[in-house]
DNA sequence: GTGGTCTAGACCACT
DNA sequence: GTGGTCTAGACCACC
């Protein structure tokens, strides 16, 4: 469920935040569902509880979850602004990466192929025009 | 020309690398053109020369520039030998990012728009659709 | 353990990189084993920590070690994904060097001897001749 | 005749030294043959005369050439110790590179192939066993 | 405690 | 004057 890469240069807590965001956005974790407790998760992932704490705090700040003292942490109701904000960021990143790919000489065919591959592996989620 | 955010969590040298890459990709800086000298740029940005050094070194490793002791730093030609492997990496990143975008529900129209925008800002470098 | 020549024309950090690579290749330092901390090693060698840093960073780029903030630096597993391209580069270098050796009149016997020596000091890692 | 790589990280004068050594060892430049004058070569390669000077001085120190004031620079008589010394260095480098290749998992077959390729492109210069 | 970034200032090698 | 290396010492982020 959580594929943490201990060797990555990206801090563990950031990996956790990203992964949990993804689970929330894709609604694997549904609104008001309880997240695993800090200690449980720490034990499961053999990771320092402080690290989990930090991830949860970050998620709370960003509005993805809310915590109730003595009870635990829960998924916040979906918020459109979250999604659109993220989409904007992703589109921006996409532009940067596309620029780089084009500079390096990616061909239109290759580009199409990449898109098709992704499209197949996801299986829709993108409205397609004619196929 | 260089908008550095000294307070950002992103290290200054990384910001520099990104910005310079952008200038090279968009061909504001052209092949074999000389970059500002380490010291000059350092003075201009009121930043330590070592920091500029680090950025230039990183760009050299990534193949975007080459430096010659006693002469200066210059933009590498776009079609280098190591390009193939770099393209492979970028294509991989592209797939990840596209997956994410599709998960978040990017529409085909938006995607096309992004591609067109990039295409316009670079001005070819990708074999195109209808000429 | 580390014989650094402070007077050599070769930068200290490069000497460090070479030496550490050697230790990793000969498996004196084994996969996931922790390297001495930047500060510790700096003190031991009476060298500035930044210099050690630079060496470690270089080794990380080359894929021989990985570093985790707050934890330390560790030996990367030998068979990494990026291995193929590295092998290609090394094979190329090997060809150049072999050409030079042959020009200088190295004999087949000497060549075989070199290969055997290396083979012995590593102890396999190459599928071998007769077993 | 001189393929200098202006973009290489290796200083130009070193490239010159290496190239000239090679020409002398392979006897393209024969004993007591006159080398091109500093100015001529500088003009030919569109390089600063000082750089040529430095290369010639280095070659003189290493005993590959001798200079006569007012006449020019000439190839020194072949010296066995030069060759053997260089061979030793090359063998050492070969060992390092082979170690690395093996660590990266080069197979015996690949190694043999590399050797054969070089052998073919040189066309002997190595005493061969059976073919 | 660990790695990572940055500064200020020095020195060297190369052109 | 250029890039490149090194030091001494500071501060931050992470675990």
Coordinates of C-alpha atoms (C1' of nucleotides) in Angstrom, one line a residue:
Chain A
X1 CA 0.0 0.0 0.0
X2 CA 2.8 2.4 0.8
X3 CA 5.8 2.1 -1.4
X4 CA 8.4 4.2 0.3
X5 CA 11.8 4.5 -1.2
X6 CA 14.2 4.7 1.6
X7 CA 17.0 5.5 -0.8
X8 CA 15.3 8.4 -2.6
X9 CA 16.7 11.8 -2.1
X10 CA 13.1 12.9 -1.3
X11 CA 12.5 13.1 2.4
X12 CA 10.3 10.2 3.7
X13 CA 7.7 12.5 5.2
X14 CA 7.2 14.1 1.8
X15 CA 6.8 10.8 0.1
X16 CA 4.2 9.9 2.7
X17 CA 2.3 13.2 2.1
X18 CA 2.3 12.6 -1.7
X19 CA 1.2 9.1 -1.4
X20 CA -1.6 9.9 1.0
X21 CA -2.8 12.8 -1.2
X22 CA -3.0 10.4 -4.1
X23 CA -5.0 7.9 -2.1
X24 CA -7.4 10.7 -1.0
X25 CA -7.8 12.2 -4.5
X26 CA -8.4 8.8 -6.1
X27 CA -10.9 8.2 -3.3
X28 CA -9.2 5.0 -2.1
X29 CA -9.5 6.8 1.2
X30 CA -13.0 8.2 1.4
X31 CA -14.3 11.3 3.2
X32 CA -14.3 11.0 7.0
X33 CA -12.6 7.7 6.8
X34 CA -10.1 7.3 9.6
X35 CA -6.4 7.1 8.8
X36 CA -4.2 4.6 10.5
X37 CA -2.9 5.9 13.8
X38 CA 0.6 7.5 13.9
X39 CA 2.0 4.6 16.0
X40 CA 0.4 1.9 14.0
X41 CA 1.7 3.2 10.7
X42 CA 5.1 3.9 12.2
X43 CA 5.3 0.3 13.3
X44 CA 4.0 -1.0 10.0
X45 CA 6.5 1.0 8.0
X46 CA 9.3 0.6 10.6
X47 CA 9.7 4.4 10.5
X48 CA 10.1 6.9 13.3
X49 CA 6.7 8.1 14.6
X50 CA 7.9 11.7 14.4
X51 CA 8.1 11.3 10.7
X52 CA 4.5 10.2 10.4
X53 CA 3.5 13.0 12.7
X54 CA 5.1 15.5 10.4
X55 CA 3.4 14.1 7.3
X56 CA 0.0 14.2 9.0
X57 CA 0.5 17.8 10.2
X58 CA 1.5 18.8 6.7
X59 CA -1.7 17.1 5.3
X60 CA -3.7 18.9 7.9
X61 CA -2.2 22.3 6.9
X62 CA -2.9 21.6 3.3
X63 CA -6.5 20.7 4.2
X64 CA -6.6 17.1 3.1
X65 CA -7.2 15.7 6.6
X66 CA -8.4 16.9 10.0
X67 CA -7.4 15.6 13.4
X68 CA -9.4 15.2 16.5
X69 CA -7.5 15.0 19.8
X70 CA -7.9 11.7 21.4
X71 CA -9.7 10.1 18.4
X72 CA -7.4 10.2 15.4
X73 CA -7.0 11.7 11.9
X74 CA -9.7 11.7 9.2
X75 CA -10.1 12.5 5.6
X76 CA -11.5 16.0 4.9
X77 CA -14.5 16.3 2.6
X78 CA -13.4 16.7 -1.0
X79 CA -12.6 20.2 -2.0
X80 CA -12.6 21.4 -5.6
X81 CA -10.0 24.0 -5.0
X82 CA -7.5 21.3 -4.0
X83 CA -8.0 19.5 -7.2
X84 CA -7.8 22.5 -9.5
X85 CA -4.8 23.8 -7.7
X86 CA -3.0 20.6 -8.1
X87 CA -4.1 20.4 -11.7
X88 CA -2.6 23.8 -12.4
X89 CA 0.7 22.7 -10.9
X90 CA 0.8 19.5 -12.9
X91 CA 0.0 21.4 -16.1
X92 CA 2.9 23.7 -15.3
X93 CA 5.2 20.8 -14.7
X94 CA 4.0 19.2 -17.9
X95 CA 4.9 22.3 -19.9
X96 CA 8.4 22.3 -18.5
X97 CA 9.0 18.7 -19.2
X98 CA 7.5 18.9 -22.7
X99 CA 9.8 21.8 -23.4
X100 CA 12.8 19.7 -22.4
X101 CA 11.7 16.7 -24.3
X102 CA 11.2 18.8 -27.5
X103 CA 14.6 20.4 -27.0
X104 CA 16.1 17.0 -26.8
X105 CA 14.4 16.2 -30.0
X106 CA 11.5 14.0 -29.2
X107 CA 9.5 13.3 -32.3
X108 CA 5.8 13.7 -32.7
X109 CA 5.4 9.9 -33.1
X110 CA 7.2 9.2 -29.9
X111 CA 5.1 11.8 -28.1
X112 CA 1.9 10.2 -29.3
X113 CA 3.2 6.8 -28.3
X114 CA 3.8 8.0 -24.8
X115 CA 0.4 9.4 -24.5
X116 CA -1.2 6.3 -25.9
X117 CA 0.7 4.1 -23.4
X118 CA -0.4 6.2 -20.5
X119 CA -3.9 6.3 -21.8
X120 CA -4.0 2.5 -22.1
X121 CA -2.6 1.9 -18.6
X122 CA -5.1 4.3 -17.1
X123 CA -8.0 3.3 -19.2
X124 CA -9.8 6.6 -19.7
X125 CA -10.0 9.5 -17.3
X126 CA -9.3 11.5 -20.4
X127 CA -12.1 12.3 -22.7
X128 CA -11.0 11.1 -26.1
X129 CA -12.0 12.5 -29.4
X130 CA -12.0 9.8 -31.9
X131 CA -11.0 6.3 -31.4
Chain B
X1 CA 16.4 38.3 -15.9
X2 CA 16.9 36.0 -13.0
X3 CA 14.2 36.0 -10.4
X4 CA 15.8 34.2 -7.5
X5 CA 13.8 33.6 -4.4
X6 CA 16.3 33.7 -1.6
X7 CA 13.7 32.5 0.9
X8 CA 12.4 29.6 -1.1
X9 CA 12.9 26.1 0.2
X10 CA 14.4 25.3 -3.2
X11 CA 18.2 25.9 -3.0
X12 CA 19.5 28.9 -4.9
X13 CA 21.8 26.8 -7.1
X14 CA 18.8 24.7 -8.2
X15 CA 16.8 27.7 -9.0
X16 CA 19.7 28.9 -11.1
X17 CA 20.0 25.6 -12.9
X18 CA 16.3 25.6 -13.7
X19 CA 16.3 29.1 -15.0
X20 CA 19.4 28.7 -17.1
X21 CA 18.0 25.4 -18.6
X22 CA 14.9 27.3 -19.5
X23 CA 16.9 30.0 -21.3
X24 CA 18.9 27.4 -23.1
X25 CA 15.9 25.4 -24.1
X26 CA 14.0 28.4 -25.4
X27 CA 17.2 29.4 -27.2
X28 CA 17.5 32.7 -25.6
X29 CA 21.0 31.4 -25.0
X30 CA 22.2 29.9 -28.2
X31 CA 24.7 27.1 -28.9
X32 CA 28.3 28.0 -28.1
X33 CA 27.2 31.4 -26.7
X34 CA 29.2 32.4 -23.6
X35 CA 27.5 32.5 -20.3
X36 CA 28.2 35.3 -17.8
X37 CA 31.4 34.5 -15.9
X38 CA 31.0 33.0 -12.5
X39 CA 32.2 36.1 -10.7
X40 CA 30.2 38.5 -12.8
X41 CA 27.0 36.7 -12.3
X42 CA 27.8 36.4 -8.6
X43 CA 28.2 40.1 -8.3
X44 CA 25.1 40.8 -10.4
X45 CA 22.9 38.6 -8.2
X46 CA 24.8 39.5 -5.0
X47 CA 25.4 35.8 -4.5
X48 CA 28.5 33.9 -3.5
X49 CA 30.5 32.8 -6.5
X50 CA 30.7 29.2 -5.2
X51 CA 26.9 29.0 -5.5
X52 CA 27.1 30.0 -9.2
X53 CA 29.9 27.5 -9.6
X54 CA 27.8 24.7 -8.2
X55 CA 25.0 25.6 -10.6
X56 CA 27.3 25.7 -13.6
X57 CA 28.9 22.4 -12.6
X58 CA 25.4 20.8 -12.4
X59 CA 24.5 22.1 -15.8
X60 CA 27.7 20.7 -17.2
X61 CA 27.0 17.3 -15.7
X62 CA 23.5 17.4 -17.2
X63 CA 25.1 18.3 -20.6
X64 CA 23.6 21.7 -21.1
X65 CA 26.9 23.7 -20.9
X66 CA 30.6 23.1 -21.1
X67 CA 33.2 25.0 -19.2
X68 CA 36.8 25.7 -20.1
X69 CA 39.4 26.8 -17.6
X70 CA 40.7 30.2 -18.4
X71 CA 38.1 30.9 -21.1
X72 CA 34.6 30.6 -19.7
X73 CA 31.4 28.6 -19.8
X74 CA 29.4 28.0 -23.0
X75 CA 26.1 26.5 -24.2
X76 CA 26.4 23.0 -25.4
X77 CA 25.1 22.0 -28.9
X78 CA 21.6 20.6 -28.5
X79 CA 22.1 17.3 -30.2
X80 CA 24.7 15.7 -28.1
X81 CA 25.7 12.0 -28.0
X82 CA 24.3 11.5 -24.6
X83 CA 20.9 12.7 -25.8
X84 CA 19.3 9.4 -26.2
X85 CA 19.6 8.4 -22.6
X86 CA 18.5 11.8 -21.4
X87 CA 15.4 11.5 -23.7
X88 CA 14.6 8.1 -22.2
X89 CA 14.7 9.6 -18.7
X90 CA 12.5 12.5 -19.7
X91 CA 10.0 10.3 -21.5
X92 CA 9.8 8.2 -18.3
X93 CA 9.1 11.4 -16.3
X94 CA 6.6 12.5 -18.8
X95 CA 4.7 9.2 -18.5
X96 CA 4.5 9.6 -14.7
X97 CA 3.3 13.2 -14.9
X98 CA 0.8 12.4 -17.6
X99 CA -0.6 9.6 -15.5
X100 CA -1.0 12.0 -12.6
X101 CA -2.6 14.6 -14.8
X102 CA -5.1 12.1 -16.2
X103 CA -5.9 10.8 -12.7
X104 CA -6.8 14.4 -11.8
X105 CA -9.0 14.5 -14.8
X106 CA -7.2 16.6 -17.3
X107 CA -9.2 16.8 -20.5
X108 CA -7.9 16.0 -23.9
X109 CA -8.5 19.6 -24.9
X110 CA -6.4 20.9 -22.1
X111 CA -3.7 18.5 -23.0
X112 CA -3.7 19.5 -26.6
X113 CA -3.6 23.1 -25.6
X114 CA -0.6 22.6 -23.4
X115 CA 1.3 20.9 -26.2
X116 CA 0.4 23.7 -28.6
X117 CA 1.6 26.3 -26.1
X118 CA 4.9 24.6 -25.7
X119 CA 5.3 24.0 -29.4
X120 CA 4.7 27.7 -30.0
X121 CA 7.2 28.9 -27.3
X122 CA 9.9 26.6 -28.6
X123 CA 9.1 27.0 -32.3
X124 CA 9.6 23.5 -33.6
X125 CA 12.2 21.0 -32.7
X126 CA 9.4 18.5 -32.9
X127 CA 8.5 17.2 -36.3
X128 CA 5.1 18.6 -36.8
X129 CA 1.6 17.8 -37.8
X130 CA 0.8 19.4 -41.0
X131 CA 3.4 21.1 -43.1
Chain C
X1 CA 43.1 3.3 4.9
X2 CA 43.0 6.5 2.9
X3 CA 46.3 7.5 1.4
X4 CA 45.6 11.1 0.3
X5 CA 48.3 13.0 -1.5
X6 CA 47.6 16.6 -0.5
X7 CA 50.3 17.8 -3.0
X8 CA 49.0 15.9 -6.0
X9 CA 47.7 17.7 -9.0
X10 CA 44.6 15.5 -8.7
X11 CA 42.0 17.2 -6.5
X12 CA 41.5 15.7 -3.0
X13 CA 37.9 15.0 -3.6
X14 CA 38.7 13.1 -6.8
X15 CA 41.2 11.0 -4.9
X16 CA 38.6 10.3 -2.4
X17 CA 36.1 9.3 -5.1
X18 CA 38.6 6.9 -6.7
X19 CA 39.5 5.3 -3.4
X20 CA 36.0 4.9 -2.2
X21 CA 34.9 3.4 -5.6
X22 CA 37.8 0.9 -5.2
X23 CA 36.6 -0.1 -1.7
X24 CA 33.1 -0.5 -3.0
X25 CA 34.1 -2.5 -6.1
X26 CA 36.3 -4.8 -4.1
X27 CA 33.4 -5.2 -1.7
X28 CA 35.4 -4.0 1.3
X29 CA 32.4 -1.8 1.7
X30 CA 29.3 -3.9 1.1
X31 CA 25.9 -3.1 -0.1
X32 CA 23.9 -0.8 2.3
X33 CA 26.8 -0.5 4.6
X34 CA 27.1 2.9 6.1
X35 CA 30.0 5.1 5.2
X36 CA 31.8 7.2 7.7
X37 CA 29.8 10.4 8.3
X38 CA 31.0 13.5 6.5
X39 CA 32.2 15.2 9.6
X40 CA 33.9 12.1 11.1
X41 CA 35.8 11.4 8.0
X42 CA 36.7 15.1 7.7
X43 CA 38.2 15.0 11.2
X44 CA 40.0 11.7 10.6
X45 CA 41.7 13.0 7.5
X46 CA 42.0 16.5 8.8
X47 CA 40.2 17.8 5.7
X48 CA 37.4 20.2 5.3
X49 CA 33.9 18.6 5.6
X50 CA 32.9 20.4 2.4
X51 CA 35.5 18.4 0.5
X52 CA 34.2 15.1 1.8
X53 CA 30.7 16.3 0.9
X54 CA 31.8 17.0 -2.7
X55 CA 33.2 13.5 -3.0
X56 CA 30.1 11.8 -1.5
X57 CA 27.9 13.9 -3.8
X58 CA 30.0 12.8 -6.8
X59 CA 29.7 9.2 -5.8
X60 CA 26.0 9.6 -5.5
X61 CA 25.7 11.0 -9.0
X62 CA 27.7 8.1 -10.3
X63 CA 25.4 5.7 -8.5
X64 CA 27.8 4.2 -6.1
X65 CA 26.3 5.4 -2.9
X66 CA 23.1 7.0 -1.7
X67 CA 22.7 9.6 1.0
X68 CA 19.8 10.2 3.3
X69 CA 19.5 13.5 5.2
X70 CA 19.6 12.9 8.9
X71 CA 20.7 9.3 8.6
X72 CA 23.9 9.0 6.7
X73 CA 25.5 7.7 3.4
X74 CA 25.3 4.1 2.3
X75 CA 26.7 1.8 -0.4
X76 CA 24.3 1.4 -3.3
X77 CA 23.3 -2.1 -4.5
X78 CA 25.6 -3.2 -7.3
X79 CA 23.0 -4.0 -9.9
X80 CA 21.2 -0.7 -10.4
X81 CA 18.9 0.3 -13.2
X82 CA 21.3 2.8 -14.7
X83 CA 23.9 0.1 -14.9
X84 CA 23.5 -0.6 -18.6
X85 CA 24.5 2.9 -19.7
X86 CA 27.4 2.9 -17.3
X87 CA 28.6 -0.4 -18.6
X88 CA 28.4 1.0 -22.1
X89 CA 30.6 3.9 -21.2
X90 CA 33.1 1.7 -19.4
X91 CA 33.3 -0.6 -22.4
X92 CA 34.0 2.3 -24.6
X93 CA 36.8 3.4 -22.3
X94 CA 38.1 -0.1 -22.2
X95 CA 38.4 -0.2 -26.0
X96 CA 40.4 3.0 -26.0
X97 CA 42.7 1.8 -23.4
X98 CA 43.1 -1.6 -25.0
X99 CA 44.0 0.1 -28.3
X100 CA 46.6 2.1 -26.5
X101 CA 48.0 -1.0 -24.8
X102 CA 48.2 -2.9 -28.0
X103 CA 49.9 0.0 -29.8
X104 CA 52.5 -0.1 -27.1
X105 CA 52.9 -3.8 -27.7
X106 CA 51.3 -5.5 -24.8
X107 CA 51.5 -9.2 -25.3
X108 CA 48.6 -11.6 -25.1
X109 CA 50.2 -13.2 -22.1
X110 CA 50.4 -9.9 -20.2
X111 CA 46.8 -9.1 -21.1
X112 CA 45.7 -12.5 -19.8
X113 CA 47.7 -12.0 -16.7
X114 CA 46.0 -8.6 -16.0
X115 CA 42.6 -10.1 -16.5
X116 CA 43.4 -13.0 -14.1
X117 CA 44.7 -10.6 -11.5
X118 CA 41.6 -8.5 -11.6
X119 CA 39.5 -11.6 -11.6
X120 CA 41.2 -12.9 -8.5
X121 CA 41.0 -9.6 -6.6
X122 CA 37.3 -9.2 -7.2
X123 CA 36.5 -12.9 -7.0
X124 CA 33.9 -13.4 -9.7
X125 CA 31.3 -11.0 -10.9
X126 CA 32.2 -12.2 -14.3
X127 CA 30.9 -15.4 -15.6
X128 CA 34.0 -17.5 -15.8
X129 CA 35.9 -19.8 -17.9
X130 CA 35.8 -23.3 -16.5
X131 CA 33.8 -24.4 -13.6
Chain D
X1 CA 46.2 15.4 -37.8
X2 CA 45.5 17.0 -34.5
X3 CA 42.0 16.4 -33.3
X4 CA 41.7 18.8 -30.4
X5 CA 38.5 18.9 -28.5
X6 CA 38.0 22.5 -27.4
X7 CA 35.1 21.4 -25.3
X8 CA 36.9 18.7 -23.3
X9 CA 37.5 19.4 -19.7
X10 CA 41.1 18.3 -20.3
X11 CA 43.4 21.3 -20.8
X12 CA 44.4 21.9 -24.4
X13 CA 48.1 21.7 -23.8
X14 CA 47.6 18.3 -22.2
X15 CA 45.7 17.1 -25.2
X16 CA 48.6 18.3 -27.4
X17 CA 51.1 16.5 -25.2
X18 CA 49.2 13.2 -25.4
X19 CA 48.6 13.5 -29.1
X20 CA 52.3 14.2 -29.9
X21 CA 53.4 11.4 -27.6
X22 CA 51.2 9.1 -29.5
X23 CA 52.6 10.2 -32.9
X24 CA 56.1 9.8 -31.6
X25 CA 55.5 6.3 -30.1
X26 CA 53.8 5.1 -33.2
X27 CA 56.8 6.6 -35.1
X28 CA 54.6 8.7 -37.3
X29 CA 57.1 11.3 -36.2
X30 CA 60.5 9.7 -36.4
X31 CA 63.7 10.3 -34.5
X32 CA 65.3 13.7 -35.1
X33 CA 62.4 14.8 -37.2
X34 CA 61.6 18.4 -36.8
X35 CA 58.3 19.4 -35.2
X36 CA 56.3 22.2 -36.6
X37 CA 57.3 25.5 -35.1
X38 CA 55.4 26.9 -32.2
X39 CA 54.0 29.8 -34.3
X40 CA 53.1 27.7 -37.3
X41 CA 51.2 25.2 -35.2
X42 CA 49.5 27.9 -33.2
X43 CA 48.3 29.4 -36.4
X44 CA 47.2 26.1 -37.8
X45 CA 45.2 25.2 -34.8
X46 CA 44.1 28.8 -34.1
X47 CA 45.4 28.4 -30.6
X48 CA 47.5 30.7 -28.4
X49 CA 51.2 30.1 -29.0
X50 CA 51.8 30.1 -25.2
X51 CA 49.7 26.9 -25.1
X52 CA 51.9 25.2 -27.7
X53 CA 55.0 26.4 -25.9
X54 CA 53.8 24.8 -22.7
X55 CA 53.1 21.5 -24.4
X56 CA 56.6 21.5 -26.1
X57 CA 58.2 22.3 -22.8
X58 CA 56.4 19.4 -21.1
X59 CA 57.4 17.0 -23.8
X60 CA 61.0 18.1 -23.4
X61 CA 60.9 17.5 -19.7
X62 CA 59.5 14.0 -20.3
X63 CA 62.3 13.4 -22.7
X64 CA 60.2 12.9 -25.9
X65 CA 61.7 15.9 -27.7
X66 CA 64.7 18.2 -27.6
X67 CA 64.9 21.8 -28.5
X68 CA 67.7 23.7 -30.1
X69 CA 67.6 27.5 -29.7
X70 CA 67.2 29.2 -33.0
X71 CA 66.5 26.0 -34.9
X72 CA 63.4 24.3 -33.5
X73 CA 62.2 21.2 -31.7
X74 CA 63.1 17.7 -32.7
X75 CA 62.0 14.1 -31.8
X76 CA 64.4 12.5 -29.3
X77 CA 65.8 9.0 -30.1
X78 CA 63.4 6.3 -28.9
X79 CA 64.0 5.3 -25.4
X80 CA 62.9 1.9 -24.1
X81 CA 62.3 3.2 -20.6
X82 CA 59.7 5.6 -21.9
X83 CA 57.7 2.7 -23.5
X84 CA 57.9 0.4 -20.6
X85 CA 57.0 3.1 -18.2
X86 CA 54.0 4.0 -20.2
X87 CA 53.1 0.3 -20.6
X88 CA 53.1 0.0 -16.8
X89 CA 50.8 2.9 -16.4
X90 CA 48.4 1.6 -19.1
X91 CA 48.4 -1.8 -17.4
X92 CA 47.5 -0.2 -14.2
X93 CA 44.7 1.8 -15.7
X94 CA 43.5 -1.3 -17.4
X95 CA 43.2 -3.1 -14.1
X96 CA 41.1 -0.3 -12.6
X97 CA 38.8 -0.2 -15.6
X98 CA 38.5 -3.9 -15.7
X99 CA 37.6 -4.0 -12.1
X100 CA 34.9 -1.5 -12.6
X101 CA 33.5 -3.3 -15.7
X102 CA 33.4 -6.5 -13.7
X103 CA 31.7 -4.9 -10.8
X104 CA 29.1 -3.5 -13.2
X105 CA 28.6 -7.1 -14.4
X106 CA 30.3 -7.3 -17.7
X107 CA 30.1 -10.9 -19.0
X108 CA 33.1 -12.9 -20.3
X109 CA 31.5 -12.9 -23.7
X110 CA 31.2 -9.2 -23.8
X111 CA 34.8 -8.8 -22.7
X112 CA 36.0 -11.2 -25.3
X113 CA 34.0 -9.3 -27.9
X114 CA 35.6 -6.0 -26.9
X115 CA 39.1 -7.5 -27.1
X116 CA 38.3 -9.0 -30.6
X117 CA 37.0 -5.7 -31.8
X118 CA 40.1 -3.8 -30.8
X119 CA 42.2 -6.6 -32.1
X120 CA 40.6 -6.4 -35.5
X121 CA 40.7 -2.6 -35.7
X122 CA 44.4 -2.6 -34.9
X123 CA 45.3 -5.7 -36.9
X124 CA 47.8 -7.4 -34.6
X125 CA 50.3 -5.8 -32.4
X126 CA 49.3 -8.4 -30.0
X127 CA 50.8 -11.8 -30.4
X128 CA 47.8 -14.1 -30.9
X129 CA 47.4 -17.6 -29.9
X130 CA 45.3 -19.4 -32.4
X131 CA 43.6 -17.9 -35.4
Chain E
dG1 C1' 23.4 13.1 15.4
dT2 C1' 23.0 13.1 10.0
dG3 C1' 23.4 15.3 5.1
dG4 C1' 22.9 19.7 2.4
dT5 C1' 23.4 24.7 1.4
dC6 C1' 25.6 29.0 1.6
dT7 C1' 29.2 32.6 2.6
dA8 C1' 33.7 34.9 2.7
dG9 C1' 38.0 34.7 1.3
dA10 C1' 42.2 32.3 -0.4
dC11 C1' 45.0 30.0 -3.9
dC12 C1' 45.9 27.4 -8.2
dA13 C1' 45.8 26.3 -13.2
dC14 C1' 44.8 27.8 -17.8
dT15 C1' 44.5 31.1 -21.8
Chain F
dG1 C1' 40.5 37.4 -16.5
dT2 C1' 38.6 32.7 -16.5
dG3 C1' 37.0 28.2 -14.1
dG4 C1' 38.2 25.0 -10.2
dT5 C1' 39.5 23.6 -5.5
dC6 C1' 39.8 24.2 -0.6
dT7 C1' 39.1 26.1 4.1
dA8 C1' 36.6 27.8 8.1
dG9 C1' 32.6 28.5 10.0
dA10 C1' 27.5 29.2 10.0
dC11 C1' 22.7 27.6 9.5
dC12 C1' 18.9 24.6 8.0
dA13 C1' 16.2 20.3 7.4
dC14 C1' 15.7 15.7 8.6
dC15 C1' 15.4 11.6 11.7

